[in-house]
Short mmCIF file of C-alpha atoms in Angstrom, two decimals:
data_model
loop_
_atom_site.label_atom_id
_atom_site.label_comp_id
_atom_site.label_asym_id
_atom_site.label_seq_id
_atom_site.Cartn_x
_atom_site.Cartn_y
_atom_site.Cartn_z
CA MET G 7 -0.42 4.80 -16.26
CA LEU G 8 -0.93 7.03 -13.21
CA LEU G 9 -4.18 8.26 -14.58
CA LEU G 10 -5.37 4.90 -15.89
CA SER G 11 -4.62 3.16 -12.60
CA TRP G 12 -6.40 5.95 -10.76
CA VAL G 13 -9.54 5.38 -12.81
CA ILE G 14 -9.49 1.57 -12.74
CA THR G 15 -8.95 1.29 -9.06
CA LEU G 16 -11.54 3.95 -8.18
CA TYR G 17 -14.03 1.83 -10.25
CA THR G 18 -13.03 -1.41 -8.55
CA LEU G 19 -13.23 0.30 -5.04
CA TRP G 20 -16.76 1.40 -5.95
CA GLN G 21 -17.56 -2.24 -6.72
CA MET G 22 -16.33 -3.35 -3.28
CA VAL G 23 -18.23 -0.65 -1.44
CA GLU G 24 -21.40 -1.71 -3.32
CA MET G 25 -20.85 -5.36 -2.62
CA HIS G 26 -20.40 -4.83 1.09
CA GLU G 27 -24.16 -5.00 1.75
CA MET G 28 -25.38 -6.60 -1.44
CA VAL G 29 -27.13 -9.37 0.48
CA PRO G 30 -30.10 -8.10 2.52
CA GLY G 31 -29.47 -8.32 6.28
CA LYS G 32 -25.82 -9.33 5.82
CA ARG G 33 -22.54 -7.31 5.69
CA PHE G 34 -19.26 -8.67 4.24
CA ASP G 35 -16.89 -7.08 6.81
CA ARG G 36 -13.82 -8.86 5.39
CA TYR G 37 -12.40 -9.25 1.97
CA HIS G 38 -12.24 -13.02 2.37
CA GLU G 39 -15.96 -13.09 3.43
CA LEU G 40 -16.84 -11.48 0.07
CA GLY G 41 -14.57 -13.98 -1.66
CA GLN G 42 -16.26 -16.86 0.05
CA TYR G 43 -19.65 -15.68 -1.07
CA ALA G 44 -18.44 -15.36 -4.70
CA PHE G 45 -16.31 -18.46 -5.04
CA GLY G 46 -17.35 -20.82 -2.18
CA GLU G 47 -16.38 -21.31 1.39
CA LYS G 48 -13.06 -23.08 0.84
CA LEU G 49 -12.07 -21.79 -2.58
CA GLY G 50 -12.85 -18.15 -1.58
CA LEU G 51 -10.52 -18.46 1.34
CA TRP G 52 -7.65 -19.87 -0.76
CA ILE G 53 -8.06 -17.25 -3.46
CA VAL G 54 -8.36 -14.19 -1.28
CA VAL G 55 -6.47 -14.67 2.01
CA PRO G 56 -2.99 -15.55 0.71
CA GLN G 57 -3.14 -12.49 -1.58
CA GLN G 58 -4.49 -10.29 1.14
CA LEU G 59 -1.80 -11.40 3.48
CA VAL G 60 0.96 -10.83 1.00
CA VAL G 61 -0.40 -7.25 0.36
CA GLU G 62 -0.65 -6.34 3.99
CA ILE G 63 2.69 -7.94 5.18
CA GLY G 64 4.40 -6.45 2.05
CA VAL G 65 3.05 -2.96 2.88
CA CYS G 66 4.29 -3.27 6.50
CA ILE G 67 7.74 -4.32 5.28
CA VAL G 68 7.95 -1.38 2.82
CA TYR G 69 6.76 1.07 5.52
CA MET G 70 9.53 -0.32 7.79
CA VAL G 71 12.07 0.58 5.21
CA THR G 72 10.47 3.97 4.48
CA GLY G 73 10.31 4.90 8.08
CA GLY G 74 13.98 3.96 8.59
CA GLU G 75 15.14 5.92 5.59
CA SER G 76 13.21 9.04 6.61
CA LEU G 77 14.42 8.99 10.19
CA MET G 78 18.02 8.60 8.83
CA LYS G 79 17.47 11.62 6.43
CA PHE G 80 16.00 13.68 9.25
CA HIS G 81 18.93 12.94 11.47
CA ASP G 82 21.48 13.72 8.75
CA LEU G 83 19.77 17.08 8.03
CA VAL G 84 19.40 18.28 11.58
CA CYS G 85 22.78 17.07 12.68
CA SER G 86 25.01 17.18 9.61
CA GLY G 87 28.26 17.01 11.77
CA CYS G 88 27.07 13.97 13.82
CA HIS G 89 28.22 10.38 13.37
CA LYS G 90 26.43 8.63 10.63
CA ILE G 91 24.12 5.79 11.77
CA ARG G 92 23.41 3.00 9.40
CA LEU G 93 19.99 2.26 8.09
CA SER G 94 19.58 -1.03 10.01
CA PHE G 95 19.55 0.94 13.30
CA TRP G 96 17.05 3.48 12.07
CA ILE G 97 14.65 0.62 11.02
CA LEU G 98 15.04 -0.84 14.55
CA ILE G 99 14.25 2.58 16.06
CA PHE G 100 11.30 3.01 13.81
CA SER G 101 9.91 -0.44 14.61
CA SER G 102 10.09 0.15 18.36
CA ILE G 103 6.93 2.36 18.44
CA HIS G 104 4.88 -0.30 16.72
CA PHE G 105 5.40 -2.73 19.60
CA VAL G 106 3.30 -0.27 21.57
CA LEU G 107 0.82 0.80 18.94
CA ALA G 108 0.23 -2.82 17.87
CA GLN G 109 -1.56 -3.45 21.18
CA LEU G 110 -4.46 -1.10 20.24
CA PRO G 111 -7.40 -3.42 19.88
CA ASN G 112 -9.21 -2.44 16.55
CA PHE G 113 -9.67 0.07 13.79
CA ASN G 114 -11.78 2.40 15.89
CA SER G 115 -8.97 2.72 18.40
CA ILE G 116 -6.45 3.97 15.77
CA TRP G 117 -8.65 6.64 14.09
CA GLY G 118 -6.43 9.36 15.63
CA VAL G 119 -3.34 7.79 14.27
CA SER G 120 -4.92 7.31 10.92
CA LEU G 121 -6.10 10.94 10.77
CA ALA G 122 -2.60 12.17 11.56
CA ALA G 123 -1.17 9.89 8.85
CA ALA G 124 -3.58 11.34 6.28
CA VAL G 125 -2.72 14.94 7.17
CA MET G 126 1.03 14.19 7.13
CA SER G 127 0.78 12.50 3.66
CA LEU G 128 -0.87 15.56 2.14
CA SER G 129 1.63 17.91 3.83
CA TYR G 130 4.91 16.15 2.96
CA SER G 131 3.71 15.47 -0.65
CA THR G 132 3.00 19.24 -1.06
CA ILE G 133 6.48 19.93 0.21
CA ALA G 134 7.99 17.23 -2.08
CA TRP G 135 6.63 18.93 -5.27
CA SER G 136 6.55 22.61 -4.27
CA VAL G 137 10.20 22.85 -3.38
CA PRO G 138 11.51 21.57 -6.69
CA ALA G 139 8.86 23.48 -8.47
CA ALA G 140 9.98 26.74 -6.91
CA ARG G 141 13.69 25.95 -7.50
CA GLY G 142 13.31 24.76 -11.10
CA PRO G 143 15.04 21.93 -13.00
CA ASN G 144 18.51 20.85 -11.99
CA ASP G 145 21.43 22.20 -14.01
CA GLY G 146 22.01 19.81 -16.92
CA VAL G 147 18.83 17.89 -16.28
CA SER G 148 18.20 15.13 -18.79
CA TYR G 149 15.00 13.38 -19.79
CA ASP G 150 16.73 10.81 -22.07
CA TYR G 151 16.74 7.05 -21.27
CA LEU G 152 19.66 6.13 -19.22
CA HIS G 153 22.51 4.47 -21.10
CA THR G 154 22.04 0.86 -20.07
CA THR G 155 21.16 -2.54 -21.53
CA THR G 156 17.92 -3.40 -23.22
CA ALA G 157 17.08 -5.84 -20.44
CA ASN G 158 17.62 -3.20 -17.76
CA SER G 159 15.39 -0.84 -19.53
CA VAL G 160 12.53 -3.33 -20.08
CA PHE G 161 12.60 -4.78 -16.56
CA GLY G 162 12.97 -1.21 -15.24
CA ILE G 163 9.62 -0.34 -16.91
CA PHE G 164 8.06 -3.47 -15.58
CA ASN G 165 9.23 -2.56 -12.09
CA ALA G 166 7.94 0.91 -12.46
CA LEU G 167 4.43 -0.32 -13.28
CA GLY G 168 4.51 -2.27 -10.06
CA GLN G 169 5.42 0.85 -8.19
CA ILE G 170 2.38 2.59 -9.55
CA ALA G 171 0.17 -0.36 -8.61
CA PHE G 172 1.51 -0.18 -5.01
CA ALA G 173 0.12 3.42 -4.81
CA TYR G 174 -3.46 2.08 -4.91
CA ALA G 175 -3.86 -0.22 -1.96
CA GLY G 176 -7.01 0.74 -0.13
CA HIS G 177 -9.00 -2.14 -1.41
CA ASN G 178 -7.36 -4.51 1.06
CA VAL G 179 -8.80 -2.81 4.08
CA VAL G 180 -11.90 -0.99 2.69
CA LEU G 181 -14.42 -3.58 3.84
CA GLU G 182 -12.95 -3.63 7.35
CA ILE G 183 -13.19 0.14 7.38
CA GLN G 184 -16.74 0.11 6.03
CA ALA G 185 -17.74 -2.32 8.79
CA THR G 186 -17.17 0.34 11.33
CA ILE G 187 -19.77 2.62 9.79
CA PRO G 188 -23.32 2.29 11.15
CA SER G 189 -25.85 1.10 8.54
CA THR G 190 -29.60 1.16 8.26
CA PRO G 191 -31.91 0.56 5.31
CA GLU G 192 -32.69 4.20 5.23
CA LYS G 193 -28.88 5.14 5.56
CA PRO G 194 -26.78 2.32 4.16
CA SER G 195 -23.05 2.46 4.91
CA LYS G 196 -22.15 2.51 1.32
CA VAL G 197 -23.36 6.21 0.99
CA ALA G 198 -20.95 7.48 3.63
CA MET G 199 -18.31 5.13 2.56
CA TRP G 200 -18.46 6.19 -1.06
CA ARG G 201 -18.18 9.89 0.02
CA GLY G 202 -15.09 9.01 2.03
CA VAL G 203 -13.56 7.05 -0.99
CA ILE G 204 -14.02 10.11 -3.28
CA VAL G 205 -12.35 12.46 -0.77
CA ALA G 206 -9.55 9.85 -0.22
CA TYR G 207 -8.99 9.49 -3.97
CA LEU G 208 -8.98 13.26 -4.53
CA VAL G 209 -6.25 13.42 -1.88
CA VAL G 210 -4.41 10.67 -3.53
CA ALA G 211 -4.43 12.52 -6.87
CA ILE G 212 -3.36 15.70 -5.16
CA CYS G 213 -0.45 13.86 -3.36
CA TYR G 214 0.82 11.57 -6.10
CA PHE G 215 0.33 13.35 -9.47
CA PRO G 216 2.29 16.57 -8.73
CA VAL G 217 5.05 14.61 -7.01
CA ALA G 218 5.59 12.29 -9.94
CA LEU G 219 5.32 15.00 -12.68
CA VAL G 220 7.12 17.84 -11.07
CA GLY G 221 9.76 15.45 -9.58
CA TYR G 222 10.55 14.21 -13.06
CA TRP G 223 10.48 17.72 -14.51
CA ALA G 224 13.02 18.95 -11.92
CA PHE G 225 15.39 15.86 -11.68
CA GLY G 226 14.82 14.08 -14.96
CA ASN G 227 16.29 10.54 -15.16
CA ALA G 228 18.50 11.40 -12.17
CA VAL G 229 15.49 11.27 -9.76
CA THR G 230 15.68 8.62 -7.00
CA ASP G 231 13.03 6.37 -5.61
CA ASN G 232 12.15 8.80 -2.71
CA ILE G 233 12.20 12.34 -3.95
CA LEU G 234 12.47 13.64 -0.45
CA LEU G 235 15.94 12.04 -0.30
CA ASP G 236 17.06 14.22 -3.18
CA LEU G 237 16.11 17.40 -1.44
CA ASP G 238 18.41 19.17 1.01
CA HIS G 239 17.27 22.90 0.97
CA PRO G 240 15.70 24.59 2.76
CA ARG G 241 17.14 22.23 5.28
CA TRP G 242 14.52 22.81 7.98
CA LEU G 243 11.66 22.29 5.63
CA ILE G 244 12.97 19.02 4.17
CA ALA G 245 13.73 17.82 7.71
CA ILE G 246 10.05 18.48 8.72
CA ALA G 247 8.83 16.72 5.60
CA ASN G 248 10.79 13.62 6.38
CA LEU G 249 9.45 13.67 9.90
CA MET G 250 5.98 13.89 8.41
CA VAL G 251 6.69 10.80 6.38
CA VAL G 252 7.57 9.00 9.59
CA VAL G 253 4.25 9.94 11.15
CA HIS G 254 2.45 8.91 8.00
CA VAL G 255 3.95 5.35 7.78
CA ILE G 256 3.44 4.85 11.46
CA GLY G 257 -0.30 5.33 11.00
CA SER G 258 -0.41 3.43 7.72
CA TYR G 259 1.55 0.47 9.17
CA GLN G 260 -1.11 0.06 11.79
CA ILE G 261 -4.02 0.29 9.29
CA TYR G 262 -2.59 -2.61 7.23
CA ALA G 263 -1.37 -4.64 10.17
CA MET G 264 -4.73 -4.67 11.92
CA PRO G 265 -6.47 -7.07 9.54
CA VAL G 266 -3.38 -9.42 9.90
CA PHE G 267 -3.68 -9.24 13.64
CA ASP G 268 -7.37 -10.08 13.40
CA MET G 269 -6.67 -13.17 11.16
CA LEU G 270 -3.89 -14.41 13.30
CA GLU G 271 -5.67 -14.06 16.49
CA THR G 272 -8.91 -15.67 15.07
CA VAL G 273 -6.88 -18.73 13.85
CA LEU G 274 -5.06 -19.12 17.17
CA VAL G 275 -8.30 -18.94 19.22
CA LYS G 276 -10.65 -20.98 16.94
CA LYS G 277 -8.21 -23.56 15.52
CA LEU G 278 -5.56 -23.92 18.28
CA TYR G 279 -7.99 -23.08 21.13
CA LEU G 280 -5.66 -20.56 22.72
CA PRO G 281 -7.33 -18.38 25.26
CA PRO G 282 -8.04 -14.84 23.99
CA GLY G 283 -6.84 -11.91 25.97
CA ILE G 284 -3.98 -9.48 26.57
CA THR G 285 -1.28 -12.17 26.67
CA LEU G 286 -2.24 -13.66 23.21
CA ARG G 287 -2.39 -10.21 21.69
CA LEU G 288 0.94 -9.09 23.17
CA ILE G 289 2.83 -12.10 21.91
CA THR G 290 1.23 -12.44 18.46
CA ARG G 291 1.42 -8.84 17.49
CA SER G 292 4.91 -8.32 18.91
CA VAL G 293 6.19 -11.31 16.89
CA TYR G 294 4.55 -9.93 13.75
CA VAL G 295 6.27 -6.55 14.22
CA ALA G 296 9.57 -8.21 14.88
CA LEU G 297 9.31 -10.31 11.76
CA THR G 298 8.47 -7.39 9.52
CA CYS G 299 11.30 -5.45 11.00
CA PHE G 300 13.64 -8.30 10.44
CA VAL G 301 12.76 -8.65 6.61
CA ALA G 302 13.06 -4.85 6.18
CA ILE G 303 16.57 -4.86 7.65
CA ALA G 304 17.62 -7.85 5.49
CA LEU G 305 16.07 -6.41 2.22
CA PRO G 306 16.04 -2.54 2.51
CA PHE G 307 15.44 -2.02 -1.26
CA PHE G 308 12.53 0.43 -1.47
CA SER G 309 12.17 0.53 -5.24
CA ALA G 310 12.41 -3.26 -5.80
CA LEU G 311 10.04 -4.04 -2.87
CA LEU G 312 7.48 -1.53 -4.23
CA GLY G 313 7.60 -3.06 -7.71
CA PHE G 314 7.43 -6.68 -6.65
CA PHE G 315 4.72 -6.40 -4.02
CA GLY G 316 2.85 -3.88 -6.25
CA GLY G 317 2.68 -6.46 -9.04
CA PHE G 318 2.49 -9.79 -7.26
CA ALA G 319 -0.17 -8.86 -4.71
CA PHE G 320 -1.68 -5.52 -5.28
CA ALA G 321 -2.59 -5.99 -8.95
CA PRO G 322 -4.84 -9.03 -8.16
CA THR G 323 -6.65 -7.60 -5.07
CA THR G 324 -6.83 -4.02 -6.49
CA TYR G 325 -7.18 -4.28 -10.22
CA PHE G 326 -9.00 -7.48 -11.15
CA LEU G 327 -10.25 -9.60 -8.25
CA PRO G 328 -13.11 -7.18 -7.52
CA CYS G 329 -14.09 -7.35 -11.18
CA ILE G 330 -14.15 -11.15 -11.14
CA MET G 331 -16.31 -11.18 -8.04
CA TRP G 332 -18.60 -8.66 -9.68
CA LEU G 333 -19.05 -10.79 -12.69
CA VAL G 334 -19.62 -13.94 -10.56
CA ILE G 335 -22.16 -12.25 -8.22
CA GLN G 336 -23.97 -9.62 -10.33
CA LYS G 337 -23.80 -11.53 -13.65
CA PRO G 338 -24.06 -8.60 -15.98
CA ARG G 339 -25.48 -9.37 -19.45
CA ARG G 340 -22.73 -10.64 -21.92
CA PHE G 341 -21.19 -7.82 -23.98
CA SER G 342 -23.07 -5.24 -21.98
CA MET G 343 -21.08 -2.14 -20.89
CA SER G 344 -20.49 -3.50 -17.42
CA TRP G 345 -19.38 -6.86 -18.79
CA ILE G 346 -16.86 -5.29 -21.18
CA ILE G 347 -15.43 -2.84 -18.57
CA ASN G 348 -14.89 -5.61 -16.10
CA TRP G 349 -13.10 -7.86 -18.63
CA VAL G 350 -10.89 -5.00 -19.79
CA CYS G 351 -9.88 -4.32 -16.14
CA ILE G 352 -9.29 -8.08 -15.72
CA PHE G 353 -7.06 -8.27 -18.76
CA LEU G 354 -5.12 -5.14 -17.82
CA GLY G 355 -4.72 -6.25 -14.21
CA VAL G 356 -3.42 -9.79 -15.06
CA LEU G 357 -0.97 -8.27 -17.55
CA LEU G 358 0.18 -5.83 -14.97
CA MET G 359 0.64 -8.67 -12.36
CA LEU G 360 2.78 -10.70 -14.68
CA VAL G 361 5.16 -8.00 -15.92
CA SER G 362 5.63 -6.04 -12.80
CA SER G 363 6.18 -9.14 -10.67
CA MET G 364 9.02 -10.04 -13.07
CA GLY G 365 10.40 -6.54 -12.99
CA GLY G 366 10.30 -6.30 -9.17
CA LEU G 367 11.78 -9.76 -8.63
CA ARG G 368 14.69 -9.03 -11.01
CA SER G 369 15.24 -5.70 -9.33
CA LEU G 370 15.32 -7.44 -5.87
CA ILE G 371 17.93 -9.99 -7.20
CA VAL G 372 20.10 -7.26 -8.85
CA SER G 373 19.88 -5.04 -5.67
CA SER G 374 20.84 -7.88 -3.30
CA SER G 375 23.70 -9.21 -5.42
CA ASP G 376 26.14 -6.70 -4.01
CA HIS G 377 24.29 -6.10 -0.75
CA HIS G 378 25.83 -6.98 2.55
CA PHE G 379 22.93 -8.29 4.52
CA PHE G 380 22.10 -6.68 7.90
CA SER G 381 24.64 -3.95 7.22
#
């Protein structure tokens, strides 16, 4: 599933890069603009914007939880004798930096944060698989299915599929990123963008595949949602790795929040006629950061959130919506190779959306049944 998802999403990402400038003299700089061209002005908005918002808001919520967990793990490693601070406060601490970074105006202004996030992601992923690889499997490691009910096993698989889908999320911001690349008839932006996509997907493979495979080899069915939380030695290295996670999700949060800021401010200015400027930006973006922080504190369930958002929102925008737009716009010949590949991706994407949404929702319900909210 990791490999199949990598191939499918790389293909659909290529489609989006190609469709960015498919109309001579025009660039589709937003996902919803491409949707409007494919499905019509109103229908395109209703199909794309809700899905895209769920993806981007969902990612921000998950990153709030991830940042808080990694800060807590870092604190516990470097100060093992200190008083334990509960996760809610760590999420609040993590959110505080975003009240500042959210005021940066656009994608170009966060390139440094984005670069740092990419370097940190590669670094901590390498630590996450190299440490257990050097140490070897745990004593008594087991690869058998856990002794549980059939329902738990089935819905656990569904939730896991959603977590895999969550790993491939670049489609929701790829057009906005491509819009920042200069483009001429001689040097269209898709050439440079596709090179960047290839590099990014190689990095994704280097990060995710060894972590998933080596992590399971080392811990078996006892592995937790975040493998770095399973590791304690060498203490200094694991502490650094968790700090790298914090830097990574700081940058990634801003990347996925930026399109939401753009949508919100556009609506407030054009529909409600509010004056654009620093005041509007400060209030709008601060409220958004506060809301994502609030939800993360209320529902700090990393695995369940990954599965639910991965299936409910990421599967449509990543696995099959680009294929549908390709069929509508490019109109490949029926039963041609392009037509068959796109319909296979659509079928698999819809199936993934249905089962992983159910698995993630059930996991959220089960996790919250004995959870004391805001504790």
